[in-house]
Amino acid sequence: MNDLMSGGLHRLWKDRLVSQLAPFPGMQHLDVAGGTGDVAFRVVNAIQKAEQRVPGNTLGSVDEEDRTKVYVCDINPNMLEVGKKRAKERGLGNAACLVWMQGDAEALTLNDESMDGYTIAFGIRNVTHIDRALKEAYRVLRRGGRFLCLELSHVSTPGFREVYDAYSFNVIPRIGEVVSGDRASYQYLVESVRKFPNQEKFASMIADAGFKDVQYENLVGGVVAIHSGFKL
């Protein structure tokens, strides 16, 4: 469904998200609402590539407390099972750097200032209290840590906006009905996007949570946006 709805572009958007994160060896990273592993696998691969550029450095070459850890947090245990299965298919089934955990974005069980990075892709729109999730992100990040959010957003370009609205409300629910037999979920998806704060409003919410240097980047004219901020 993601491939059909976005024409495969969601893969490039997630690549862009991880490139902005700039993962590094020894990183402690949290990916929230990422049970299927899409973002976590990209983070691990980016770290492995970075290590290859440093002779003699591997994921297991440092003390346990300094090893790379990528925590995959999702409130849905079924999604986590999907992610674990996909990890095995990618040869990451026994990877010590991947930690799977069921949890709520609004009440994370991680310690204060324990993470170097926090990502959430296409998940914060479904959080009941977005402000609480943002405060939790701020709490678990270390000083200098970065928050990154990839989410469907608001198209503001005249002409394109009308075309996108027509596609969203008329085509996406029909695709969902044909492919997954679930029109209602995809009707909810397009409606929830319209209710989600626009780019400027969401940026102000991130700043209100305590983050500094808050920015956003529109992709495909604002169909999606990547918001970011630092805990300084």
PDB file of C-alpha atoms in Angstrom:
ATOM      1  CA  MET A   1       0.000   0.000   0.000  1.00  0.00           C
ATOM      2  CA  ASN A   2       2.818   2.434   0.791  1.00  0.00           C
ATOM      3  CA  ASP A   3       4.383   1.741  -2.589  1.00  0.00           C
ATOM      4  CA  LEU A   4       1.064   2.137  -4.395  1.00  0.00           C
ATOM      5  CA  MET A   5       0.028   5.322  -2.601  1.00  0.00           C
ATOM      6  CA  SER A   6       3.381   7.080  -2.973  1.00  0.00           C
ATOM      7  CA  GLY A   7       4.619   5.544  -6.203  1.00  0.00           C
ATOM      8  CA  GLY A   8       7.514   4.094  -4.204  1.00  0.00           C
ATOM      9  CA  LEU A   9       8.610   7.540  -3.028  1.00  0.00           C
ATOM     10  CA  HIS A  10       8.196   6.618   0.646  1.00  0.00           C
ATOM     11  CA  ARG A  11      11.470   4.691   0.351  1.00  0.00           C
ATOM     12  CA  LEU A  12      13.309   7.823  -0.779  1.00  0.00           C
ATOM     13  CA  TRP A  13      11.658   9.885   1.955  1.00  0.00           C
ATOM     14  CA  LYS A  14      12.894   7.450   4.608  1.00  0.00           C
ATOM     15  CA  ASP A  15      16.361   7.508   3.047  1.00  0.00           C
ATOM     16  CA  ARG A  16      16.302  11.293   3.324  1.00  0.00           C
ATOM     17  CA  LEU A  17      15.225  11.096   6.957  1.00  0.00           C
ATOM     18  CA  VAL A  18      18.151   8.846   7.866  1.00  0.00           C
ATOM     19  CA  SER A  19      20.640  10.906   5.852  1.00  0.00           C
ATOM     20  CA  GLN A  20      19.630  13.969   7.913  1.00  0.00           C
ATOM     21  CA  LEU A  21      20.096  11.940  11.101  1.00  0.00           C
ATOM     22  CA  ALA A  22      23.695  11.131  10.072  1.00  0.00           C
ATOM     23  CA  PRO A  23      24.042   7.933  12.181  1.00  0.00           C
ATOM     24  CA  PHE A  24      27.449   7.181  13.689  1.00  0.00           C
ATOM     25  CA  PRO A  25      29.172   4.179  15.343  1.00  0.00           C
ATOM     26  CA  GLY A  26      28.330   3.855  19.024  1.00  0.00           C
ATOM     27  CA  MET A  27      25.070   5.750  18.569  1.00  0.00           C
ATOM     28  CA  GLN A  28      22.143   5.113  20.887  1.00  0.00           C
ATOM     29  CA  HIS A  29      19.089   5.704  18.724  1.00  0.00           C
ATOM     30  CA  LEU A  30      15.343   5.390  19.220  1.00  0.00           C
ATOM     31  CA  ASP A  31      12.886   4.883  16.369  1.00  0.00           C
ATOM     32  CA  VAL A  32       9.286   5.255  17.546  1.00  0.00           C
ATOM     33  CA  ALA A  33       6.252   3.776  15.771  1.00  0.00           C
ATOM     34  CA  GLY A  34       8.722   1.890  13.625  1.00  0.00           C
ATOM     35  CA  GLY A  35       7.742  -1.696  14.342  1.00  0.00           C
ATOM     36  CA  THR A  36       8.242  -2.932  10.784  1.00  0.00           C
ATOM     37  CA  GLY A  37      11.880  -1.839  10.918  1.00  0.00           C
ATOM     38  CA  ASP A  38      11.906   0.360   7.804  1.00  0.00           C
ATOM     39  CA  VAL A  39      13.804   3.204   9.454  1.00  0.00           C
ATOM     40  CA  ALA A  40      15.784   1.108  11.953  1.00  0.00           C
ATOM     41  CA  PHE A  41      17.297  -1.053   9.219  1.00  0.00           C
ATOM     42  CA  ARG A  42      18.385   2.062   7.363  1.00  0.00           C
ATOM     43  CA  VAL A  43      20.009   3.447  10.513  1.00  0.00           C
ATOM     44  CA  VAL A  44      21.904   0.195  11.113  1.00  0.00           C
ATOM     45  CA  ASN A  45      23.047   0.064   7.478  1.00  0.00           C
ATOM     46  CA  ALA A  46      24.241   3.679   7.628  1.00  0.00           C
ATOM     47  CA  ILE A  47      26.244   2.948  10.781  1.00  0.00           C
ATOM     48  CA  GLN A  48      27.782  -0.164   9.243  1.00  0.00           C
ATOM     49  CA  LYS A  49      28.844   1.862   6.207  1.00  0.00           C
ATOM     50  CA  ALA A  50      30.352   4.504   8.493  1.00  0.00           C
ATOM     51  CA  GLU A  51      32.293   1.822  10.355  1.00  0.00           C
ATOM     52  CA  GLN A  52      33.680   0.437   7.123  1.00  0.00           C
ATOM     53  CA  ARG A  53      35.341   3.792   6.586  1.00  0.00           C
ATOM     54  CA  VAL A  54      37.159   3.391   9.918  1.00  0.00           C
ATOM     55  CA  PRO A  55      39.735   0.548   9.719  1.00  0.00           C
ATOM     56  CA  GLY A  56      39.351  -2.074  12.428  1.00  0.00           C
ATOM     57  CA  ASN A  57      36.061  -0.736  13.773  1.00  0.00           C
ATOM     58  CA  THR A  58      32.994  -3.008  14.021  1.00  0.00           C
ATOM     59  CA  LEU A  59      29.731  -3.010  15.929  1.00  0.00           C
ATOM     60  CA  GLY A  60      31.124  -5.459  18.458  1.00  0.00           C
ATOM     61  CA  SER A  61      34.597  -3.998  18.909  1.00  0.00           C
ATOM     62  CA  VAL A  62      33.855  -1.713  21.843  1.00  0.00           C
ATOM     63  CA  ASP A  63      32.677  -2.213  25.404  1.00  0.00           C
ATOM     64  CA  GLU A  64      29.029  -3.182  25.868  1.00  0.00           C
ATOM     65  CA  GLU A  65      27.924   0.221  27.164  1.00  0.00           C
ATOM     66  CA  ASP A  66      29.401   1.927  24.108  1.00  0.00           C
ATOM     67  CA  ARG A  67      28.013  -0.399  21.482  1.00  0.00           C
ATOM     68  CA  THR A  68      25.606   0.859  18.895  1.00  0.00           C
ATOM     69  CA  LYS A  69      21.994   0.354  19.919  1.00  0.00           C
ATOM     70  CA  VAL A  70      19.001   1.028  17.720  1.00  0.00           C
ATOM     71  CA  TYR A  71      15.795   0.733  19.739  1.00  0.00           C
ATOM     72  CA  VAL A  72      12.649  -0.012  17.753  1.00  0.00           C
ATOM     73  CA  CYS A  73       9.591   1.050  19.748  1.00  0.00           C
ATOM     74  CA  ASP A  74       6.009   0.391  18.709  1.00  0.00           C
ATOM     75  CA  ILE A  75       2.746   0.241  20.648  1.00  0.00           C
ATOM     76  CA  ASN A  76       1.535  -2.608  18.415  1.00  0.00           C
ATOM     77  CA  PRO A  77       3.170  -5.991  19.205  1.00  0.00           C
ATOM     78  CA  ASN A  78       2.068  -7.400  15.840  1.00  0.00           C
ATOM     79  CA  MET A  79       4.090  -4.740  14.032  1.00  0.00           C
ATOM     80  CA  LEU A  80       7.137  -5.633  16.120  1.00  0.00           C
ATOM     81  CA  GLU A  81       6.762  -9.286  15.084  1.00  0.00           C
ATOM     82  CA  VAL A  82       6.688  -8.195  11.451  1.00  0.00           C
ATOM     83  CA  GLY A  83       9.867  -6.204  12.037  1.00  0.00           C
ATOM     84  CA  LYS A  84      11.654  -9.123  13.695  1.00  0.00           C
ATOM     85  CA  LYS A  85      10.728 -11.374  10.784  1.00  0.00           C
ATOM     86  CA  ARG A  86      12.021  -8.826   8.292  1.00  0.00           C
ATOM     87  CA  ALA A  87      15.218  -8.469  10.326  1.00  0.00           C
ATOM     88  CA  LYS A  88      15.855 -12.219   9.965  1.00  0.00           C
ATOM     89  CA  GLU A  89      15.269 -11.977   6.228  1.00  0.00           C
ATOM     90  CA  ARG A  90      17.942  -9.274   6.086  1.00  0.00           C
ATOM     91  CA  GLY A  91      20.452 -11.215   8.148  1.00  0.00           C
ATOM     92  CA  LEU A  92      19.880  -8.978  11.178  1.00  0.00           C
ATOM     93  CA  GLY A  93      17.880 -11.477  13.235  1.00  0.00           C
ATOM     94  CA  ASN A  94      20.650 -11.885  15.797  1.00  0.00           C
ATOM     95  CA  ALA A  95      22.054  -8.369  15.534  1.00  0.00           C
ATOM     96  CA  ALA A  96      22.930  -7.224  19.058  1.00  0.00           C
ATOM     97  CA  CYS A  97      22.520  -3.615  17.970  1.00  0.00           C
ATOM     98  CA  LEU A  98      18.766  -3.984  17.373  1.00  0.00           C
ATOM     99  CA  VAL A  99      16.491  -3.808  20.413  1.00  0.00           C
ATOM    100  CA  TRP A 100      12.758  -4.391  19.958  1.00  0.00           C
ATOM    101  CA  MET A 101      10.443  -2.911  22.570  1.00  0.00           C
ATOM    102  CA  GLN A 102       6.711  -2.432  22.924  1.00  0.00           C
ATOM    103  CA  GLY A 103       5.956   1.030  24.193  1.00  0.00           C
ATOM    104  CA  ASP A 104       3.859   4.167  24.076  1.00  0.00           C
ATOM    105  CA  ALA A 105       5.289   7.325  22.494  1.00  0.00           C
ATOM    106  CA  GLU A 106       3.605   9.330  25.254  1.00  0.00           C
ATOM    107  CA  ALA A 107       5.206   7.335  28.094  1.00  0.00           C
ATOM    108  CA  LEU A 108       8.548   5.855  27.078  1.00  0.00           C
ATOM    109  CA  THR A 109      10.295   3.488  29.486  1.00  0.00           C
ATOM    110  CA  LEU A 110      13.793   4.715  28.590  1.00  0.00           C
ATOM    111  CA  ASN A 111      15.960   6.739  30.957  1.00  0.00           C
ATOM    112  CA  ASP A 112      16.365  10.492  30.788  1.00  0.00           C
ATOM    113  CA  GLU A 113      19.066  11.701  28.378  1.00  0.00           C
ATOM    114  CA  SER A 114      19.863   8.183  27.169  1.00  0.00           C
ATOM    115  CA  MET A 115      19.489   8.594  23.386  1.00  0.00           C
ATOM    116  CA  ASP A 116      21.571  10.366  20.756  1.00  0.00           C
ATOM    117  CA  GLY A 117      18.796  10.380  18.187  1.00  0.00           C
ATOM    118  CA  TYR A 118      15.021  10.021  17.917  1.00  0.00           C
ATOM    119  CA  THR A 119      13.056   9.360  14.738  1.00  0.00           C
ATOM    120  CA  ILE A 120       9.383   8.826  14.080  1.00  0.00           C
ATOM    121  CA  ALA A 121       8.114   8.214  10.541  1.00  0.00           C
ATOM    122  CA  PHE A 122       4.412   8.367   9.724  1.00  0.00           C
ATOM    123  CA  GLY A 123       3.533   7.757  13.351  1.00  0.00           C
ATOM    124  CA  ILE A 124       3.125  10.986  15.280  1.00  0.00           C
ATOM    125  CA  ARG A 125      -0.093  11.808  13.420  1.00  0.00           C
ATOM    126  CA  ASN A 126      -1.693   8.843  15.205  1.00  0.00           C
ATOM    127  CA  VAL A 127      -0.515   9.807  18.686  1.00  0.00           C
ATOM    128  CA  THR A 128      -3.392  10.910  20.918  1.00  0.00           C
ATOM    129  CA  HIS A 129      -1.477  13.701  22.660  1.00  0.00           C
ATOM    130  CA  ILE A 130       1.255  14.950  20.334  1.00  0.00           C
ATOM    131  CA  ASP A 131       2.586  17.418  22.899  1.00  0.00           C
ATOM    132  CA  ARG A 132       3.242  14.590  25.365  1.00  0.00           C
ATOM    133  CA  ALA A 133       5.068  12.554  22.740  1.00  0.00           C
ATOM    134  CA  LEU A 134       7.269  15.547  21.905  1.00  0.00           C
ATOM    135  CA  LYS A 135       8.083  16.104  25.580  1.00  0.00           C
ATOM    136  CA  GLU A 136       9.013  12.431  25.916  1.00  0.00           C
ATOM    137  CA  ALA A 137      11.275  12.724  22.880  1.00  0.00           C
ATOM    138  CA  TYR A 138      12.972  15.700  24.507  1.00  0.00           C
ATOM    139  CA  ARG A 139      13.324  13.874  27.831  1.00  0.00           C
ATOM    140  CA  VAL A 140      15.075  10.780  26.472  1.00  0.00           C
ATOM    141  CA  LEU A 141      17.473  12.687  24.223  1.00  0.00           C
ATOM    142  CA  ARG A 142      20.926  13.700  25.421  1.00  0.00           C
ATOM    143  CA  ARG A 143      22.232  17.234  25.050  1.00  0.00           C
ATOM    144  CA  GLY A 144      23.097  17.599  21.390  1.00  0.00           C
ATOM    145  CA  GLY A 145      20.646  14.851  20.447  1.00  0.00           C
ATOM    146  CA  ARG A 146      18.427  15.310  17.415  1.00  0.00           C
ATOM    147  CA  PHE A 147      14.707  14.806  16.909  1.00  0.00           C
ATOM    148  CA  LEU A 148      13.499  13.986  13.394  1.00  0.00           C
ATOM    149  CA  CYS A 149       9.929  13.421  12.259  1.00  0.00           C
ATOM    150  CA  LEU A 150       8.760  12.348   8.801  1.00  0.00           C
ATOM    151  CA  GLU A 151       5.033  12.827   8.355  1.00  0.00           C
ATOM    152  CA  LEU A 152       2.362  13.428   5.758  1.00  0.00           C
ATOM    153  CA  SER A 153       1.741  17.148   5.735  1.00  0.00           C
ATOM    154  CA  HIS A 154      -0.011  20.005   3.965  1.00  0.00           C
ATOM    155  CA  VAL A 155       0.373  20.968   0.316  1.00  0.00           C
ATOM    156  CA  SER A 156       0.171  24.718  -0.148  1.00  0.00           C
ATOM    157  CA  THR A 157       0.982  25.080  -3.853  1.00  0.00           C
ATOM    158  CA  PRO A 158      -2.148  26.286  -5.709  1.00  0.00           C
ATOM    159  CA  GLY A 159      -3.231  23.865  -8.409  1.00  0.00           C
ATOM    160  CA  PHE A 160      -1.197  20.991  -7.041  1.00  0.00           C
ATOM    161  CA  ARG A 161      -3.109  21.192  -3.762  1.00  0.00           C
ATOM    162  CA  GLU A 162      -6.438  20.625  -5.522  1.00  0.00           C
ATOM    163  CA  VAL A 163      -5.058  17.711  -7.532  1.00  0.00           C
ATOM    164  CA  TYR A 164      -3.566  16.136  -4.411  1.00  0.00           C
ATOM    165  CA  ASP A 165      -6.817  16.554  -2.462  1.00  0.00           C
ATOM    166  CA  ALA A 166      -8.774  14.861  -5.232  1.00  0.00           C
ATOM    167  CA  TYR A 167      -6.278  11.999  -5.337  1.00  0.00           C
ATOM    168  CA  SER A 168      -6.263  11.633  -1.550  1.00  0.00           C
ATOM    169  CA  PHE A 169     -10.007  11.547  -0.996  1.00  0.00           C
ATOM    170  CA  ASN A 170     -11.075   9.717  -4.140  1.00  0.00           C
ATOM    171  CA  VAL A 171      -8.229   7.373  -5.052  1.00  0.00           C
ATOM    172  CA  ILE A 172      -6.432   6.313  -1.850  1.00  0.00           C
ATOM    173  CA  PRO A 173      -9.513   4.883  -0.085  1.00  0.00           C
ATOM    174  CA  ARG A 174     -10.386   2.937  -3.247  1.00  0.00           C
ATOM    175  CA  ILE A 175      -6.862   1.518  -3.466  1.00  0.00           C
ATOM    176  CA  GLY A 176      -7.107   0.503   0.184  1.00  0.00           C
ATOM    177  CA  GLU A 177     -10.424  -1.217  -0.451  1.00  0.00           C
ATOM    178  CA  VAL A 178      -9.124  -3.169  -3.460  1.00  0.00           C
ATOM    179  CA  VAL A 179      -5.693  -4.098  -2.118  1.00  0.00           C
ATOM    180  CA  SER A 180      -6.342  -4.642   1.585  1.00  0.00           C
ATOM    181  CA  GLY A 181     -10.129  -4.840   1.778  1.00  0.00           C
ATOM    182  CA  ASP A 182     -10.041  -1.967   4.266  1.00  0.00           C
ATOM    183  CA  ARG A 183     -11.415   1.265   2.864  1.00  0.00           C
ATOM    184  CA  ALA A 184     -12.187   2.742   6.289  1.00  0.00           C
ATOM    185  CA  SER A 185      -8.562   2.786   7.472  1.00  0.00           C
ATOM    186  CA  TYR A 186      -7.400   4.660   4.395  1.00  0.00           C
ATOM    187  CA  GLN A 187     -10.337   7.055   4.577  1.00  0.00           C
ATOM    188  CA  TYR A 188      -9.187   7.777   8.128  1.00  0.00           C
ATOM    189  CA  LEU A 189      -5.631   8.262   6.867  1.00  0.00           C
ATOM    190  CA  VAL A 190      -6.480  11.058   4.445  1.00  0.00           C
ATOM    191  CA  GLU A 191      -8.832  12.717   6.918  1.00  0.00           C
ATOM    192  CA  SER A 192      -6.267  12.591   9.714  1.00  0.00           C
ATOM    193  CA  VAL A 193      -3.688  14.281   7.494  1.00  0.00           C
ATOM    194  CA  ARG A 194      -6.008  17.277   7.049  1.00  0.00           C
ATOM    195  CA  LYS A 195      -6.481  17.507  10.826  1.00  0.00           C
ATOM    196  CA  PHE A 196      -2.750  17.306  11.542  1.00  0.00           C
ATOM    197  CA  PRO A 197      -1.079  20.687  12.275  1.00  0.00           C
ATOM    198  CA  ASN A 198       0.461  22.373   9.258  1.00  0.00           C
ATOM    199  CA  GLN A 199       4.223  22.685   8.946  1.00  0.00           C
ATOM    200  CA  GLU A 200       4.556  25.980  10.811  1.00  0.00           C
ATOM    201  CA  LYS A 201       2.221  24.958  13.611  1.00  0.00           C
ATOM    202  CA  PHE A 202       3.951  21.612  14.111  1.00  0.00           C
ATOM    203  CA  ALA A 203       7.339  23.346  14.141  1.00  0.00           C
ATOM    204  CA  SER A 204       6.080  25.634  16.916  1.00  0.00           C
ATOM    205  CA  MET A 205       4.884  22.595  18.898  1.00  0.00           C
ATOM    206  CA  ILE A 206       8.359  21.068  18.634  1.00  0.00           C
ATOM    207  CA  ALA A 207       9.884  24.322  19.858  1.00  0.00           C
ATOM    208  CA  ASP A 208       7.384  24.457  22.728  1.00  0.00           C
ATOM    209  CA  ALA A 209       8.638  21.028  23.828  1.00  0.00           C
ATOM    210  CA  GLY A 210      12.089  22.571  24.330  1.00  0.00           C
ATOM    211  CA  PHE A 211      13.855  21.849  21.055  1.00  0.00           C
ATOM    212  CA  LYS A 212      16.120  24.434  19.440  1.00  0.00           C
ATOM    213  CA  ASP A 213      17.009  25.190  15.824  1.00  0.00           C
ATOM    214  CA  VAL A 214      13.666  23.735  14.731  1.00  0.00           C
ATOM    215  CA  GLN A 215      13.382  23.420  10.962  1.00  0.00           C
ATOM    216  CA  TYR A 216      11.345  21.577   8.385  1.00  0.00           C
ATOM    217  CA  GLU A 217      11.861  20.453   4.818  1.00  0.00           C
ATOM    218  CA  ASN A 218       8.945  19.978   2.438  1.00  0.00           C
ATOM    219  CA  LEU A 219       9.140  17.032   0.058  1.00  0.00           C
ATOM    220  CA  VAL A 220       6.990  16.797  -3.086  1.00  0.00           C
ATOM    221  CA  GLY A 221       5.522  20.215  -2.443  1.00  0.00           C
ATOM    222  CA  GLY A 222       4.530  19.448   1.134  1.00  0.00           C
ATOM    223  CA  VAL A 223       2.930  16.044   0.604  1.00  0.00           C
ATOM    224  CA  VAL A 224       5.333  15.038   3.353  1.00  0.00           C
ATOM    225  CA  ALA A 225       7.639  17.074   5.557  1.00  0.00           C
ATOM    226  CA  ILE A 226      10.668  16.307   7.685  1.00  0.00           C
ATOM    227  CA  HIS A 227      10.751  18.316  10.899  1.00  0.00           C
ATOM    228  CA  SER A 228      13.863  18.427  13.046  1.00  0.00           C
ATOM    229  CA  GLY A 229      15.146  19.972  16.230  1.00  0.00           C
ATOM    230  CA  PHE A 230      18.050  19.666  18.677  1.00  0.00           C
ATOM    231  CA  LYS A 231      18.151  19.306  22.436  1.00  0.00           C
ATOM    232  CA  LEU A 232      20.787  21.857  23.420  1.00  0.00           C
TER     233      LEU A 232
END
